[in-house]
XYZ file of C-alpha atoms in Angstrom:
673
model
C -90.500 38.537 -21.341
C -87.925 40.775 -23.366
C -88.140 41.224 -27.256
C -84.407 42.001 -28.926
C -84.056 43.030 -32.497
C -80.616 42.747 -33.956
C -79.390 43.725 -37.841
C -76.955 41.031 -38.357
C -74.852 42.249 -40.695
C -74.377 45.515 -39.021
C -73.566 43.014 -35.759
C -71.230 40.989 -37.216
C -69.347 43.750 -38.973
C -69.006 45.595 -35.595
C -67.615 41.956 -34.007
C -64.607 42.060 -37.009
C -64.032 45.617 -36.168
C -63.485 44.896 -32.578
C -61.208 42.157 -33.522
C -59.431 43.418 -35.882
C -58.583 46.339 -33.315
C -57.633 43.744 -30.878
C -55.121 42.221 -33.116
C -53.524 45.530 -34.483
C -53.300 46.666 -30.614
C -51.477 43.040 -29.273
C -49.160 43.700 -32.324
C -48.183 47.372 -31.385
C -48.499 46.234 -27.540
C -45.721 43.533 -28.295
C -43.544 45.843 -30.384
C -43.259 48.311 -28.159
C -42.705 45.934 -25.512
C -39.782 44.614 -27.483
C -38.434 47.983 -28.100
C -39.131 49.102 -24.599
C -37.022 46.204 -23.170
C -34.294 46.751 -26.020
C -33.525 49.934 -24.625
C -34.091 49.287 -20.820
C -36.843 51.422 -20.861
C -40.188 50.351 -18.159
C -43.132 48.584 -19.872
C -45.269 48.616 -16.455
C -47.430 50.936 -18.253
C -48.467 48.706 -21.212
C -50.202 46.806 -18.513
C -52.770 49.762 -18.279
C -54.175 48.245 -21.808
C -54.760 45.193 -20.446
C -58.333 45.392 -19.011
C -59.625 47.500 -22.099
C -58.378 44.792 -24.532
C -59.846 41.866 -22.722
C -63.317 44.067 -22.513
C -62.826 44.501 -26.392
C -62.478 40.789 -27.105
C -65.385 39.789 -24.501
C -67.787 42.229 -26.011
C -66.753 40.840 -29.781
C -67.717 36.966 -28.383
C -70.599 38.568 -26.607
C -71.855 40.129 -30.304
C -71.247 36.855 -31.790
C -73.272 34.823 -29.356
C -75.908 37.886 -29.592
C -75.963 36.947 -33.383
C -76.007 33.333 -33.359
C -78.841 33.495 -30.821
C -81.019 35.338 -33.402
C -80.315 33.266 -36.772
C -81.250 30.374 -34.600
C -84.521 31.592 -33.129
C -85.331 32.160 -36.213
C -84.204 29.101 -38.104
C -87.545 27.715 -39.523
C -88.395 23.967 -39.546
C -86.580 23.770 -42.598
C -83.402 24.028 -41.301
C -82.581 26.738 -43.102
C -80.217 29.188 -41.052
C -80.832 32.751 -41.818
C -77.568 34.945 -42.388
C -78.967 38.449 -42.717
C -81.354 41.217 -42.036
C -83.000 42.222 -38.896
C -83.439 39.461 -36.364
C -85.629 39.327 -33.658
C -85.647 37.208 -30.591
C -87.482 36.949 -27.116
C -85.957 36.160 -23.847
C -87.487 34.648 -20.762
C -87.587 37.261 -17.683
C -86.469 40.519 -17.472
C -83.124 41.223 -18.374
C -81.096 41.081 -21.889
C -77.847 39.984 -19.642
C -75.529 37.787 -21.524
C -76.269 35.001 -19.237
C -80.077 35.129 -20.204
C -78.548 35.359 -23.937
C -76.561 32.011 -23.574
C -79.061 29.932 -21.817
C -81.769 31.053 -23.992
C -79.118 29.970 -27.549
C -78.452 26.512 -25.585
C -82.285 26.168 -25.639
C -82.121 27.130 -29.074
C -79.941 24.735 -30.074
C -80.902 21.750 -28.427
C -84.768 22.696 -30.108
C -82.915 22.688 -33.857
C -80.940 20.021 -33.082
C -83.816 17.911 -32.426
C -84.620 19.177 -35.831
C -82.713 16.771 -37.416
C -84.538 13.568 -36.929
C -85.135 12.784 -40.360
C -88.153 10.306 -40.404
C -90.335 10.544 -43.538
C -88.471 13.516 -44.993
C -85.789 13.456 -48.030
C -82.309 14.938 -47.018
C -79.965 16.603 -49.250
C -77.061 18.668 -48.694
C -79.119 21.295 -47.415
C -79.509 19.514 -44.483
C -76.337 18.396 -43.889
C -74.628 22.076 -43.877
C -77.432 22.828 -41.458
C -76.346 20.408 -39.353
C -72.897 20.458 -39.997
C -73.493 24.587 -38.341
C -75.137 23.266 -35.394
C -72.414 20.834 -35.015
C -69.913 23.718 -35.022
C -72.009 25.366 -32.486
C -71.748 22.806 -29.959
C -68.184 22.786 -30.650
C -67.657 26.043 -29.528
C -70.257 26.152 -26.624
C -69.882 23.102 -24.846
C -67.367 24.664 -22.427
C -69.691 27.375 -21.661
C -71.921 26.487 -18.541
C -74.762 28.966 -19.261
C -75.313 27.316 -22.939
C -74.982 23.796 -21.646
C -77.296 24.623 -19.188
C -79.872 25.976 -21.571
C -79.160 23.384 -23.489
C -79.323 20.284 -21.544
C -82.323 21.530 -19.749
C -84.268 21.970 -22.649
C -83.408 18.409 -23.998
C -84.185 17.013 -20.328
C -82.851 13.179 -20.203
C -85.197 11.828 -23.152
C -83.492 14.136 -24.992
C -79.943 13.609 -24.558
C -80.009 9.567 -25.206
C -82.306 10.022 -28.310
C -80.017 12.744 -30.248
C -77.490 10.016 -31.200
C -80.124 7.990 -32.390
C -81.267 10.851 -34.606
C -77.610 11.066 -35.796
C -77.401 7.277 -36.466
C -80.904 7.696 -38.436
C -80.294 10.655 -40.136
C -76.671 8.927 -41.722
C -79.143 5.816 -42.684
C -81.475 7.798 -44.434
C -78.918 10.245 -46.419
C -77.780 6.469 -47.089
C -80.992 5.398 -48.715
C -81.573 8.826 -50.697
C -78.783 8.484 -52.418
C -81.067 7.351 -56.009
C -81.237 10.482 -58.271
C -79.275 12.916 -56.247
C -76.489 15.017 -57.733
C -73.497 15.333 -57.357
C -73.421 18.248 -54.859
C -75.426 16.071 -52.916
C -72.987 12.787 -53.076
C -69.872 14.897 -52.318
C -69.149 17.413 -49.512
C -65.924 18.534 -51.461
C -63.881 17.357 -54.372
C -61.957 14.711 -51.857
C -64.576 13.594 -49.646
C -67.742 12.042 -50.163
C -70.896 12.874 -48.276
C -70.971 9.610 -46.276
C -67.615 9.970 -44.987
C -68.630 13.907 -44.574
C -71.080 12.681 -42.368
C -69.017 10.400 -39.818
C -66.742 12.820 -39.405
C -69.958 15.123 -38.675
C -70.992 12.535 -36.560
C -67.796 12.115 -34.265
C -67.433 15.551 -33.823
C -70.977 16.241 -32.465
C -70.901 12.913 -30.420
C -67.331 14.350 -28.344
C -69.143 17.112 -28.225
C -72.159 16.246 -26.666
C -70.463 13.973 -24.133
C -67.793 16.671 -23.268
C -70.667 19.302 -23.298
C -72.759 17.225 -21.085
C -70.162 16.507 -18.664
C -69.923 20.228 -18.075
C -73.544 20.308 -17.589
C -73.486 18.038 -14.581
C -70.541 19.852 -13.263
C -72.434 23.152 -13.169
C -73.954 24.347 -9.685
C -77.080 23.208 -8.842
C -77.085 20.465 -11.589
C -79.692 17.820 -9.340
C -77.875 14.692 -10.559
C -80.707 12.733 -8.659
C -84.039 13.618 -10.951
C -81.171 13.821 -14.088
C -79.882 10.195 -13.578
C -83.284 8.898 -12.916
C -84.353 10.330 -16.226
C -81.913 8.929 -17.596
C -82.598 5.371 -16.585
C -86.093 5.656 -17.357
C -85.291 6.596 -20.833
C -82.832 3.661 -20.947
C -85.441 1.173 -19.390
C -87.775 1.436 -22.689
C -84.997 -0.750 -24.359
C -86.047 0.833 -28.051
C -82.278 2.189 -28.485
C -81.576 4.185 -25.962
C -78.897 2.547 -24.241
C -76.997 3.245 -27.476
C -77.452 6.724 -27.451
C -76.623 6.812 -22.660
C -73.614 5.085 -23.774
C -72.237 7.002 -26.722
C -72.669 10.121 -24.954
C -70.933 8.826 -21.905
C -67.582 8.252 -24.188
C -66.448 11.356 -23.801
C -67.105 14.199 -21.030
C -65.806 14.522 -17.676
C -68.585 13.933 -15.243
C -70.121 14.457 -11.833
C -69.213 11.810 -9.588
C -72.955 11.282 -7.992
C -74.648 11.330 -11.449
C -72.238 8.479 -12.734
C -72.957 6.498 -9.629
C -76.694 7.221 -9.903
C -77.039 6.204 -13.090
C -75.102 3.104 -12.851
C -77.253 2.091 -9.560
C -80.235 2.272 -11.582
C -79.340 0.527 -14.432
C -77.928 -2.347 -12.083
C -81.432 -2.185 -10.346
C -82.952 -2.681 -13.655
C -80.847 -5.781 -14.773
C -81.331 -7.606 -11.749
C -85.007 -6.786 -12.190
C -84.854 -8.485 -15.281
C -82.830 -11.491 -14.147
C -80.334 -10.734 -16.853
C -76.811 -10.310 -16.930
C -76.405 -8.404 -20.442
C -78.395 -9.812 -22.945
C -81.287 -7.665 -22.029
C -79.428 -4.801 -24.100
C -78.253 -6.705 -27.207
C -82.161 -8.225 -28.401
C -83.590 -4.551 -28.434
C -85.413 -4.211 -31.777
C -85.002 -7.422 -32.914
C -81.196 -7.118 -31.983
C -80.922 -4.514 -34.286
C -79.534 -2.115 -32.100
C -76.336 -4.487 -31.471
C -75.058 -3.340 -35.006
C -75.856 0.260 -34.640
C -72.969 2.797 -34.907
C -71.856 6.289 -35.459
C -68.967 8.320 -36.040
C -65.284 7.428 -37.531
C -64.701 4.281 -35.291
C -67.449 1.907 -36.748
C -67.532 0.308 -33.326
C -70.797 -1.559 -32.443
C -69.951 -1.965 -28.834
C -72.078 0.647 -27.279
C -75.519 -1.032 -27.286
C -74.644 -1.914 -23.511
C -75.009 0.779 -21.697
C -72.525 -0.045 -18.954
C -69.753 0.332 -21.610
C -70.013 3.916 -21.966
C -70.610 4.461 -18.186
C -67.765 2.295 -17.059
C -65.472 3.804 -19.212
C -67.040 6.950 -18.220
C -66.096 5.649 -14.526
C -62.593 4.902 -15.447
C -62.231 8.577 -16.072
C -63.389 9.205 -12.525
C -61.884 7.473 -9.899
C -64.439 8.613 -7.170
C -67.083 7.445 -9.284
C -65.845 4.062 -9.923
C -64.981 3.327 -6.226
C -68.233 4.946 -5.053
C -70.353 2.522 -7.500
C -68.277 -0.439 -7.263
C -67.406 -0.579 -3.185
C -70.547 1.172 -1.779
C -70.281 0.014 1.850
C -66.722 -0.749 2.375
C -66.361 -4.336 1.403
C -69.967 -4.968 2.905
C -72.720 -7.442 1.243
C -73.884 -4.364 -1.163
C -70.254 -4.494 -2.686
C -69.795 -8.174 -2.792
C -72.815 -8.902 -4.158
C -72.212 -6.281 -7.065
C -68.767 -6.993 -7.281
C -69.904 -10.829 -7.745
C -72.165 -9.527 -10.352
C -70.287 -7.337 -12.534
C -66.937 -9.369 -12.261
C -68.394 -12.820 -12.321
C -71.770 -13.621 -13.864
C -72.397 -10.581 -16.184
C -71.559 -11.139 -19.965
C -69.281 -8.307 -21.092
C -69.167 -9.866 -24.828
C -70.011 -6.018 -26.288
C -66.184 -5.017 -25.528
C -64.354 -8.228 -24.937
C -63.933 -6.723 -20.812
C -62.475 -3.460 -22.124
C -65.097 -0.962 -19.963
C -65.105 -3.086 -16.856
C -61.302 -2.845 -16.314
C -61.391 0.204 -16.762
C -63.982 0.992 -14.042
C -62.072 -1.989 -12.009
C -58.452 -0.063 -12.396
C -59.137 3.102 -11.670
C -61.203 2.365 -8.552
C -58.464 0.108 -7.221
C -55.162 2.168 -8.011
C -55.852 5.641 -8.212
C -56.179 5.640 -4.007
C -53.322 3.458 -3.304
C -51.126 5.481 -2.023
C -50.474 5.312 2.034
C -52.129 7.626 4.219
C -55.024 7.970 1.419
C -58.370 7.558 3.027
C -59.708 6.051 0.205
C -56.620 3.313 0.382
C -58.841 0.571 2.161
C -61.778 0.642 -0.195
C -59.758 0.489 -3.238
C -57.745 -2.346 -1.901
C -60.919 -4.266 -1.351
C -61.576 -3.780 -5.368
C -58.365 -5.195 -6.314
C -59.062 -7.952 -3.853
C -62.558 -8.577 -5.555
C -61.371 -8.306 -9.079
C -58.780 -10.829 -8.721
C -61.356 -13.554 -6.345
C -64.251 -12.595 -8.538
C -62.448 -13.290 -11.671
C -61.015 -16.600 -10.753
C -64.748 -17.677 -9.964
C -65.916 -16.993 -13.464
C -66.638 -19.585 -15.885
C -64.965 -20.090 -19.156
C -61.579 -20.492 -20.694
C -60.508 -17.622 -21.255
C -62.573 -16.152 -18.606
C -60.691 -12.433 -19.218
C -61.068 -10.692 -22.529
C -57.951 -9.339 -24.168
C -59.354 -6.285 -23.890
C -59.599 -5.808 -20.640
C -55.939 -7.144 -19.715
C -54.050 -4.029 -19.623
C -56.208 -2.510 -17.260
C -55.846 -5.902 -15.011
C -51.880 -5.996 -15.539
C -51.836 -2.255 -13.939
C -53.892 -3.584 -11.215
C -51.137 -6.776 -10.616
C -48.800 -4.078 -11.017
C -50.132 -1.847 -7.955
C -50.638 -4.365 -5.761
C -47.485 -6.318 -6.537
C -46.196 -6.012 -2.896
C -49.279 -8.581 -2.481
C -47.996 -10.751 -4.885
C -44.838 -10.575 -3.545
C -46.694 -11.591 -0.108
C -48.532 -14.615 -2.238
C -45.269 -15.321 -3.319
C -43.760 -16.119 0.011
C -46.573 -18.250 0.970
C -49.703 -15.951 1.923
C -52.719 -17.411 1.003
C -55.320 -14.683 1.637
C -59.316 -14.709 0.695
C -61.472 -11.492 -0.183
C -60.547 -8.696 1.191
C -57.622 -6.145 2.555
C -54.502 -5.572 5.485
C -52.737 -3.116 6.987
C -49.337 -2.426 5.499
C -47.082 -5.501 6.219
C -44.206 -4.552 9.030
C -42.181 -7.218 8.217
C -39.398 -5.788 7.125
C -38.475 -1.920 7.434
C -38.537 -1.308 3.972
C -42.433 -1.614 4.188
C -43.116 1.240 6.627
C -44.713 3.049 3.733
C -46.428 0.529 2.254
C -50.226 1.522 1.416
C -53.099 -0.831 2.638
C -52.904 -3.851 0.791
C -55.601 -6.048 -0.855
C -56.069 -10.034 0.297
C -55.828 -12.190 -2.628
C -57.253 -15.515 -3.047
C -54.375 -18.055 -3.978
C -55.556 -20.157 -6.256
C -57.665 -17.251 -8.240
C -54.711 -15.199 -8.314
C -52.434 -17.648 -10.140
C -55.622 -18.290 -12.652
C -55.698 -14.361 -13.351
C -52.507 -14.287 -13.879
C -51.905 -16.526 -16.137
C -54.305 -15.372 -18.343
C -54.012 -11.266 -18.073
C -49.823 -11.500 -18.781
C -50.420 -13.353 -22.081
C -50.557 -9.481 -22.739
C -47.160 -7.969 -23.492
C -48.319 -4.182 -21.738
C -49.782 -5.942 -18.768
C -46.066 -8.265 -18.889
C -44.146 -5.009 -19.158
C -46.034 -3.044 -16.188
C -45.633 -6.135 -13.695
C -42.083 -6.452 -14.723
C -41.501 -2.727 -13.964
C -43.098 -3.087 -10.632
C -41.475 -5.624 -9.105
C -38.007 -3.578 -10.735
C -39.231 -1.062 -8.379
C -40.167 -3.430 -5.268
C -37.048 -5.059 -5.587
C -34.840 -2.066 -6.094
C -36.412 -0.691 -2.913
C -35.551 -3.436 -0.697
C -32.358 -4.084 -1.952
C -31.945 -0.167 -1.649
C -32.897 -0.175 2.010
C -30.774 -3.201 3.038
C -27.462 -2.383 1.573
C -27.720 1.803 3.159
C -28.534 -0.085 6.477
C -25.928 -2.991 6.082
C -23.373 -2.489 8.953
C -20.691 -4.280 6.859
C -18.313 -7.415 7.309
C -18.766 -9.211 10.713
C -22.255 -7.694 11.055
C -26.120 -8.967 10.844
C -26.948 -9.758 7.059
C -30.340 -10.448 8.169
C -32.187 -7.940 5.721
C -29.344 -8.079 2.935
C -30.388 -12.191 2.729
C -34.370 -11.011 2.993
C -34.347 -8.729 0.305
C -32.084 -10.643 -2.309
C -34.307 -14.327 -1.567
C -37.588 -12.612 -1.644
C -36.779 -10.687 -4.701
C -35.992 -14.136 -6.325
C -38.619 -15.734 -5.023
C -40.986 -13.116 -6.593
C -39.640 -13.555 -10.124
C -39.827 -17.181 -10.001
C -43.362 -17.411 -8.848
C -44.168 -14.680 -11.342
C -42.220 -16.507 -14.353
C -44.014 -19.969 -13.744
C -47.200 -18.628 -13.406
C -47.229 -16.531 -16.793
C -46.080 -19.902 -18.065
C -42.589 -18.995 -19.096
C -40.540 -22.051 -20.363
C -37.628 -21.301 -17.361
C -35.574 -23.601 -19.289
C -35.478 -22.045 -22.306
C -32.864 -19.480 -23.704
C -33.874 -15.827 -22.888
C -33.553 -14.770 -26.971
C -36.196 -17.838 -27.583
C -38.563 -16.940 -24.959
C -42.342 -15.509 -25.904
C -42.961 -12.285 -26.200
C -44.728 -11.475 -22.873
C -41.885 -13.500 -20.975
C -39.414 -11.063 -22.648
C -40.912 -8.216 -21.871
C -41.316 -9.207 -18.451
C -37.821 -9.753 -18.276
C -36.426 -6.690 -19.735
C -38.955 -4.665 -17.151
C -38.128 -6.602 -14.696
C -34.086 -6.251 -15.616
C -34.420 -2.387 -14.832
C -33.895 -3.189 -11.092
C -30.309 -3.269 -12.175
C -30.690 0.500 -13.521
C -33.071 1.954 -10.760
C -31.138 0.617 -7.603
C -29.013 3.490 -8.563
C -31.533 6.040 -8.360
C -32.698 5.756 -5.097
C -36.277 5.806 -5.905
C -38.625 4.255 -3.347
C -41.492 2.027 -3.776
C -43.726 4.400 -2.912
C -42.693 7.013 -5.390
C -43.056 4.087 -7.963
C -46.905 3.634 -7.327
C -48.047 7.220 -7.405
C -45.792 7.100 -10.916
C -47.597 4.401 -11.862
C -51.322 5.379 -11.136
C -51.068 7.270 -14.516
C -51.908 4.659 -16.920
C -51.998 1.229 -17.559
C -50.585 -1.636 -19.674
C -49.041 -1.047 -23.107
C -50.265 2.936 -23.060
C -48.274 3.305 -20.137
C -45.077 1.109 -21.169
C -44.794 2.341 -24.631
C -41.965 4.980 -23.732
C -40.881 3.153 -20.689
C -38.582 0.531 -22.078
C -34.762 0.661 -20.624
C -32.737 -0.704 -23.453
C -32.418 -4.102 -21.475
C -34.637 -5.777 -24.220
C -32.094 -5.815 -26.782
C -29.573 -7.820 -24.054
C -32.351 -10.372 -23.181
C -33.241 -10.678 -27.484
C -29.629 -11.524 -27.418
C -29.567 -13.417 -24.267
C -28.257 -16.939 -24.457
C -28.847 -18.015 -20.808
C -31.928 -19.959 -19.732
C -34.728 -17.552 -18.595
C -34.274 -18.814 -14.597
C -30.494 -17.666 -15.078
C -31.134 -14.948 -16.346
C -33.562 -13.469 -13.930
C -31.522 -14.108 -10.642
C -28.307 -13.088 -12.230
C -30.292 -9.448 -12.312
C -31.159 -9.615 -8.633
C -27.199 -11.143 -8.332
C -26.267 -7.692 -9.967
C -28.575 -5.773 -8.667
C -27.288 -6.738 -5.113
C -23.977 -5.795 -6.289
C -24.998 -2.549 -7.189
C -26.665 -1.796 -3.894
C -23.794 -2.228 -2.255
C -21.607 -0.388 -4.677
C -23.445 2.648 -4.535
C -23.813 2.491 -0.285
C -20.105 2.678 -0.415
C -20.040 -1.112 1.009
C -17.844 -2.814 -1.490
C -14.233 -4.043 -0.266
C -11.422 -1.660 -0.799
C -9.779 -2.273 -4.234
C -12.919 -4.244 -5.972
C -13.635 -1.807 -8.301
C -10.137 -2.488 -10.276
C -8.985 -5.775 -11.791
C -5.608 -7.329 -10.751
C -3.670 -4.799 -12.478
C -5.245 -1.710 -11.063
C -7.368 -0.967 -14.079
C -10.867 0.139 -13.656
C -13.669 -2.120 -14.605
C -15.563 -1.082 -17.507
C -19.165 -0.579 -15.613
C -17.108 1.310 -13.152
C -15.067 3.511 -15.429
C -17.460 6.910 -14.896
C -16.366 6.404 -10.999
C -19.783 5.495 -10.223
C -21.362 2.225 -11.073
C -22.888 2.201 -15.071
C -25.774 -0.004 -15.361
C -26.254 1.061 -19.077
C -23.138 -1.119 -19.985
C -24.621 -4.095 -18.844
C -26.924 -4.331 -21.863
C -24.271 -5.726 -23.534
C -23.821 -9.572 -22.926
C -20.183 -10.136 -22.866
C -19.703 -7.078 -20.806
C -22.633 -8.471 -18.346
C -20.813 -11.995 -18.304
C -18.050 -10.495 -17.238
C -19.321 -8.769 -14.318
C -20.785 -12.185 -13.011
C -17.827 -13.518 -12.908
C -16.399 -10.896 -10.822
C -19.383 -10.646 -8.613
C -19.344 -14.614 -7.754
C -15.510 -14.453 -7.371
C -15.756 -12.934 -3.805
C -15.720 -8.698 -5.049
C -18.515 -8.187 -3.210
C -16.662 -9.195 0.172
C -16.962 -12.705 2.151
C -20.241 -11.873 3.812
C -22.372 -10.786 0.861
C -21.022 -13.451 -1.766
C -22.271 -15.867 0.752
C -25.506 -14.802 0.044
C -25.670 -15.366 -3.729
C -25.941 -19.316 -3.851
C -29.238 -19.083 -2.110
C -30.742 -16.800 -5.414
C -31.230 -20.088 -7.021
C -33.014 -21.981 -4.546
C -35.428 -18.976 -3.586
C -36.056 -18.820 -7.572
C -37.027 -22.152 -7.674
C -39.051 -22.006 -4.495
C -41.169 -19.155 -6.544
C -41.325 -21.430 -9.182
C -42.708 -24.431 -6.772
C -45.055 -22.257 -5.091
C -46.731 -20.950 -8.675
C -47.299 -24.982 -8.993
């Protein structure tokens, strides 16, 4: 045991002096460096100052930590934090190293945080100020592994899930004690009621607590099994601990094995109780279902799987390991059926589960990724078990952006379904029917009826429809590019060109029919979701000249889902769609005609003279010397372009392909039923 005494004011003075010296030295360094550079003089000698200045800065931080430890160590049960004098603290072991100081600081912070429980005490401004001080320290040290180790080892699993409950109770009791309070207790400052400040303080606290806990789970030596088991045992009490856990897991980046272990423990408990979610909503006579903390007023976190699946949504490895533990075997099937088909998600309208499913199935969907097959199985299971879920609708609105992202990621497998594949539960090797599929990743089998049902519901979300439209454009552009570049010209086989064009039209017909679009309506009058799909699918016109591959699209789009992803992706075609007076079906297959023409132009396969009219004037869409897709956003220019491409300007062989587009679009419509 080491006993240390420190003069708080003196230490704070030294720390302040260090920082003043550091700031002044850095200003002088910059000034000298600028002057030397102007005079063409070397600044190499200035580098000798770097290490001493860093040491001074770190010494100031270390002194601050020692002062903060002394203050916390000497904070009494009243929560009053001493601000001066000579204070003494003790460290375990035989060293007063900074690691020891910081671990003890974490322990003292944990002890003081647990004193915020108000039970039976009258609360006033002093309590809020003390609490505010602790929150500030937690924010400061949330990324410090030594402080977080000391704090969470002291808290233990039970303490972690109890702190958010104490946080809620603090606010509740302060509100109950309002009678007779002075303005000093009712207002944090002249513009902020105390209740508002407490909510803001709660928000800062829970964000830092989750962030710090996540960092702790990733420190060397963390025992994920023991801590996860302790968390699960605490939550089993069902007296609000599920709320505490869910609130903490909303924030932070966690060790994958820890999240999986917590999930498996909670899953086994739910199965033992024979429930499908309601075991959490009825805690304390259903009071827990109305608990909330922070600034968002959200009451959904009584269900521990909400916070857990949100955390897994930020951790693809954890979500995949939990949702597919045995590569599609019995355990994975039982687990997927339970969570996707059977369990209720009334707390958050399907959002958290959607995040976890999205993360597990899309993050690894890349050719050659060792997890690609397991991920594709999750995508297949998502569609299969959602399709078997009871109810109408079966999918909550909050989950549609994530599910739309899954559909977009596996658009090649939707393409296969549109072409006739029936599918089921499972995966398949990347298709090799066409050369452009050579770089596709392992795909998901989709139960056909389930796919239509899920698409019909998910694509009522504008963000989901937009993202699937973008994926459709990328797929169609990729195969059109390949087919045009590898076509030998007039008189040679057009099989690949025909397949690329026809499959694209079939896919668009299938998707638009499945989402319930009025195909005979004018595009400008179509519903918002159909317009969003057409807009993004129309980007095939702009994607063809980029030569971007479908594989690169998959890698890029894995970064986000739904409206968040698509917010900055709109192409400009939406203005064209909004003014489009042609029928939805005509607009869709016309896009494919245009894309074919562009692909041929970019590949240098157009007949000589096709870029000018009979008077030798270059067509507007070729003014820049190459094709300009932007010009086609104007409906009148688009109509002129359509007349040009159907009049034989592509050459006799490609022009002969165009009449088939309408029939292939209709084939996709018929396939959708």
